[in-house]
C-alpha angles and dihedrals in degrees: 000000000000108000090219095050125107089238092058093048090049090052091050090053089051090053093049091048090050093050090051091050091051090052090052090051091051092050090049097049098034131258091260093068110120091205093054091046088056089050090057092045096051094042091050093049093049091044091053090052091050095072092048093045095069104167091037095053093114092057093049094046092050090048092052092048090050092050092052093048093048090051120188096350091061092058091052085057089052089058091045091056092049090049090053090056092054094044092052096046103031088219121165137184118358092356090057091048091052092049092049089051090051089049091054091047092053092045088053094053105046136042109237150109111300092222090055091048091051090048092051094049093045096046095044092050091049098044102034100030094224128142139182119014093351089057092047094048095047093044090051091049092051090050089052091045092052092046098051092043097045093235137129112269093222091053090045094055091044094047097046092045092052092047092052092050094045092055095036092243118161113248089237085075093060092103092051094046091050088051093052092047091049093047091050092050090049093050099044108024094235110148119248091231090056093046094050090045092051092049088053097046098037100028097096091049093047090049091051088055090058098256119140121212093268093052092045094053091043090052091052089049092050092052093049093045089053092053094254124135101251092200093055093043094048089051089061097048097087088061089047091051091052091049095049094043087059087055093050093249133121121231097263093050094044098050093041090052091047092054092049092050092049089055093052114078092210092059101026096098095056092041090051090056090051092049091053091048092052103037103024126237101301098034091041093053092049091048093048093049093048092048095048092048090051093243097128132051128177098168092119124014095170112126131184107223090199089070091068103049096111100037097097097046094041091052093046093048090053094048091046092053090052090049092047093051091051095047 
């Protein structure tokens, strides 16, 4: 935020107003109140981080304003989030202190529910084994991912972690995988909960068929974009794999060839029989129709995960700006 801009000056006024309100609360309840002392402590810590945050100033300012408006109840939620981190990790001593500091850093950089923030930090630490800035960055990304995809952050961390492990993908690719999943949901309308569930239930089968995580997600997206039920179609793929293996073909070659044959009148009859054999009557009919209308293509399922590294943050930044303008 430009320090000379009207937006920055407005944020500064919000911060000053919030500080004044907190002082009034302290005078009303008495300076000996432990709860109000904690208010001053947390607000001061977040405020200190604000100047160092730079590019994230708008998030921090909004968070401070929200804290002031919510009054005492909000600070009970701050403690609740910190408690969640400890409950999920079982950390004690210096490790617990470090995790609480990371929790505060994340809370100071993103607008969100404190319980969700605590959940993100605790789950990410437990499942990915990261600490410090790596923990804070990945926790923030999962919070953004859950927000833009309307899913529960606990389920998001769990689902992505399981998907990475199923396909033997290094955890350093988590950001890219979340980006691919988000882009696929945006293009096709498939819910993130459904996609993560399908990766969990069909992942082992898809991996057996030689598909990596990028190809698997792309295949689901292709089915959805063609108007096919990806869950139903994925359930039929093991049978398809068996069939094509008997023909000496891998899955990509077999399905691509089937689509091409369905689109050629001279081979359509035989290809139709094969589609029914693989996908059953209802699934086969849907697949045949989509193929003949040119709505599905499986010529190349290869996907570069690196192309999706900024999708989550870019989408979140855009939605946040819209929220901020309307607040």
